Amino acid sequence: MTDGDENGGEIQRASDVGSADAPSIEEKPYKIIFEANKCFGAGKCAEVSDNWEMSLASGIAKPNTYFIDEADLDHNVRAAEVCPAKKDEGCIHVIDRRTDEEIAPDPHGDGTLSVDW
Ligand code: SF4
C-alpha cells in the first residue's frame, strides 16, 4: 500500500477501479465492479449466472472472474439486474471497458457508474 487516497477519496470513473493484472480490453471488453459491502446474501445472482457463487465463509456473493467477454456478458448482466441490494438498484455493476460506461444495472439510465463509494 502506498498512497491509497490519491483520488482524494473519490473514485469517479469505472476505469479507475481494479486495473492491476487486468487482461487486455480486446480480450475481455467487460468488467465487473462488485460492491461487496452492499451485498446481503440474497443469492439471486448465483441463480442466474455461473460467474457468481455464494461464499459459505462470508455469507455473501463472490464472482469467479471480474473480467469477461461477450460469451459471458448476458448472464452477468442478468445477475446485475436481478440483484436486490441497494433498494433494488443492485450491487453488481457490469462495465464496458471500451466506453467506460455501466451497461447494467445502470439505474441512472445514462451509463454512469452507480457505485456508492
Ligand atoms: S443478488 Fe446481490 S445481494 Fe444477492 S447475493 Fe448476489 S450480489 Fe449479493
Tab-separated table of C-alpha atoms and ligand atoms in Angstrom:
chain	number	residue	atom	x	y	z
A	1	MET	CA	0.000	0.000	0.000
A	2	THR	CA	1.432	3.344	-0.940
A	3	ASP	CA	-0.883	6.283	-1.116
A	4	GLY	CA	-4.337	4.749	-1.020
A	5	ASP	CA	-6.070	8.062	-1.241
A	6	GLU	CA	-4.590	9.532	-4.389
A	7	ASN	CA	-8.039	10.387	-5.744
A	8	GLY	CA	-8.849	12.335	-2.637
A	9	GLY	CA	-11.219	9.562	-1.607
A	10	GLU	CA	-13.297	9.983	-4.756
A	11	ILE	CA	-13.276	7.388	-7.489
A	12	GLN	CA	-15.447	8.582	-10.315
A	13	ARG	CA	-14.637	6.599	-13.395
A	14	ALA	CA	-15.064	2.865	-13.814
A	15	SER	CA	-11.617	2.611	-15.374
A	16	ASP	CA	-10.085	3.805	-12.125
A	17	VAL	CA	-11.104	0.561	-10.475
A	18	GLY	CA	-9.272	-2.727	-10.478
A	19	SER	CA	-6.857	-2.388	-13.366
A	20	ALA	CA	-3.886	-4.208	-11.838
A	21	ASP	CA	-3.328	-7.556	-13.567
A	22	ALA	CA	-6.219	-6.863	-15.911
A	23	PRO	CA	-6.405	-8.754	-19.206
A	24	SER	CA	-6.458	-6.607	-22.345
A	25	ILE	CA	-9.654	-4.820	-23.315
A	26	GLU	CA	-9.619	-6.659	-26.658
A	27	GLU	CA	-9.566	-9.974	-24.856
A	28	LYS	CA	-12.089	-9.107	-22.116
A	29	PRO	CA	-14.089	-6.000	-23.040
A	30	TYR	CA	-16.219	-6.027	-19.902
A	31	LYS	CA	-15.527	-5.963	-16.231
A	32	ILE	CA	-17.415	-6.382	-13.011
A	33	ILE	CA	-17.330	-3.908	-10.180
A	34	PHE	CA	-18.801	-5.555	-7.115
A	35	GLU	CA	-19.900	-3.555	-4.081
A	36	ALA	CA	-19.380	-6.437	-1.707
A	37	ASN	CA	-20.188	-4.285	1.314
A	38	LYS	CA	-23.722	-3.790	-0.068
A	39	CYS	CA	-24.397	-7.482	-0.741
A	40	PHE	CA	-26.726	-9.054	1.800
A	41	GLY	CA	-26.501	-12.589	0.515
A	42	ALA	CA	-29.846	-12.899	-1.257
A	43	GLY	CA	-28.250	-15.310	-3.711
A	44	LYS	CA	-30.194	-14.244	-6.800
A	45	CYS	CA	-27.017	-13.613	-8.765
A	46	ALA	CA	-25.889	-17.215	-8.281
A	47	GLU	CA	-29.267	-18.443	-9.546
A	48	VAL	CA	-28.881	-16.718	-12.894
A	49	SER	CA	-25.135	-16.659	-13.524
A	50	ASP	CA	-22.386	-19.260	-13.329
A	51	ASN	CA	-19.959	-16.469	-12.582
A	52	TRP	CA	-21.495	-15.896	-9.147
A	53	GLU	CA	-21.246	-18.121	-6.126
A	54	MET	CA	-22.229	-17.749	-2.525
A	55	SER	CA	-19.303	-17.896	-0.146
A	56	LEU	CA	-20.091	-20.075	2.835
A	57	ALA	CA	-17.379	-18.328	4.808
A	58	SER	CA	-18.584	-14.767	4.301
A	59	GLY	CA	-22.273	-15.377	3.507
A	60	ILE	CA	-22.099	-13.009	0.557
A	61	ALA	CA	-21.630	-13.448	-3.157
A	62	LYS	CA	-18.332	-13.694	-4.987
A	63	PRO	CA	-17.594	-13.554	-8.712
A	64	ASN	CA	-15.271	-16.185	-10.189
A	65	THR	CA	-13.868	-13.599	-12.525
A	66	TYR	CA	-14.035	-9.815	-12.787
A	67	PHE	CA	-13.147	-9.633	-16.494
A	68	ILE	CA	-15.469	-11.107	-19.093
A	69	ASP	CA	-16.007	-11.350	-22.832
A	70	GLU	CA	-19.147	-11.428	-24.999
A	71	ALA	CA	-19.748	-15.089	-24.269
A	72	ASP	CA	-20.237	-14.381	-20.571
A	73	LEU	CA	-21.859	-10.988	-20.862
A	74	ASP	CA	-25.547	-11.892	-20.805
A	75	HIS	CA	-25.645	-13.906	-17.615
A	76	ASN	CA	-23.564	-11.335	-15.752
A	77	VAL	CA	-25.941	-8.607	-16.954
A	78	ARG	CA	-28.820	-10.715	-15.641
A	79	ALA	CA	-27.044	-11.048	-12.292
A	80	ALA	CA	-26.620	-7.267	-12.149
A	81	GLU	CA	-30.286	-6.746	-12.993
A	82	VAL	CA	-31.754	-9.223	-10.518
A	83	CYS	CA	-29.594	-8.190	-7.573
A	84	PRO	CA	-31.966	-6.662	-4.997
A	85	ALA	CA	-29.291	-4.881	-2.957
A	86	LYS	CA	-29.368	-1.107	-2.562
A	87	LYS	CA	-33.167	-0.962	-2.726
A	88	ASP	CA	-33.150	-2.877	-6.000
A	89	GLU	CA	-30.511	-0.780	-7.730
A	90	GLY	CA	-28.085	-3.652	-7.307
A	91	CYS	CA	-24.506	-4.006	-6.118
A	92	ILE	CA	-23.141	-5.847	-9.166
A	93	HIS	CA	-22.019	-3.497	-11.917
A	94	VAL	CA	-21.133	-4.565	-15.458
A	95	ILE	CA	-18.871	-2.060	-17.189
A	96	ASP	CA	-17.987	-1.769	-20.876
A	97	ARG	CA	-14.262	-1.062	-20.661
A	98	ARG	CA	-14.158	0.463	-24.151
A	99	THR	CA	-16.556	3.264	-23.290
A	100	ASP	CA	-16.163	3.233	-19.509
A	101	GLU	CA	-19.942	3.018	-19.179
A	102	GLU	CA	-22.072	0.952	-16.871
A	103	ILE	CA	-24.265	-1.253	-19.017
A	104	ALA	CA	-26.050	-2.953	-16.098
A	105	PRO	CA	-27.859	-2.280	-13.895
A	106	ASP	CA	-27.490	1.370	-14.973
A	107	PRO	CA	-30.217	2.755	-12.678
A	108	HIS	CA	-29.442	6.292	-13.861
A	109	GLY	CA	-30.052	5.303	-17.477
A	110	ASP	CA	-27.007	7.169	-18.734
A	111	GLY	CA	-24.097	4.775	-18.312
A	112	THR	CA	-22.686	6.491	-15.263
A	113	LEU	CA	-21.257	4.300	-12.576
A	114	SER	CA	-23.868	3.659	-9.876
A	115	VAL	CA	-21.419	2.697	-7.161
A	116	ASP	CA	-21.783	4.331	-3.750
A	117	TRP	CA	-18.184	4.879	-2.749
B	1	SF4	S1	-28.009	-10.932	-5.767
B	1	SF4	FE1	-26.881	-9.156	-4.969
B	1	SF4	S2	-27.330	-9.095	-2.769
B	1	SF4	FE2	-27.855	-11.112	-3.532
B	1	SF4	S3	-26.054	-12.371	-3.178
B	1	SF4	FE3	-25.932	-11.616	-5.283
B	1	SF4	S4	-24.745	-9.734	-5.128
B	1	SF4	FE4	-25.420	-10.239	-3.072
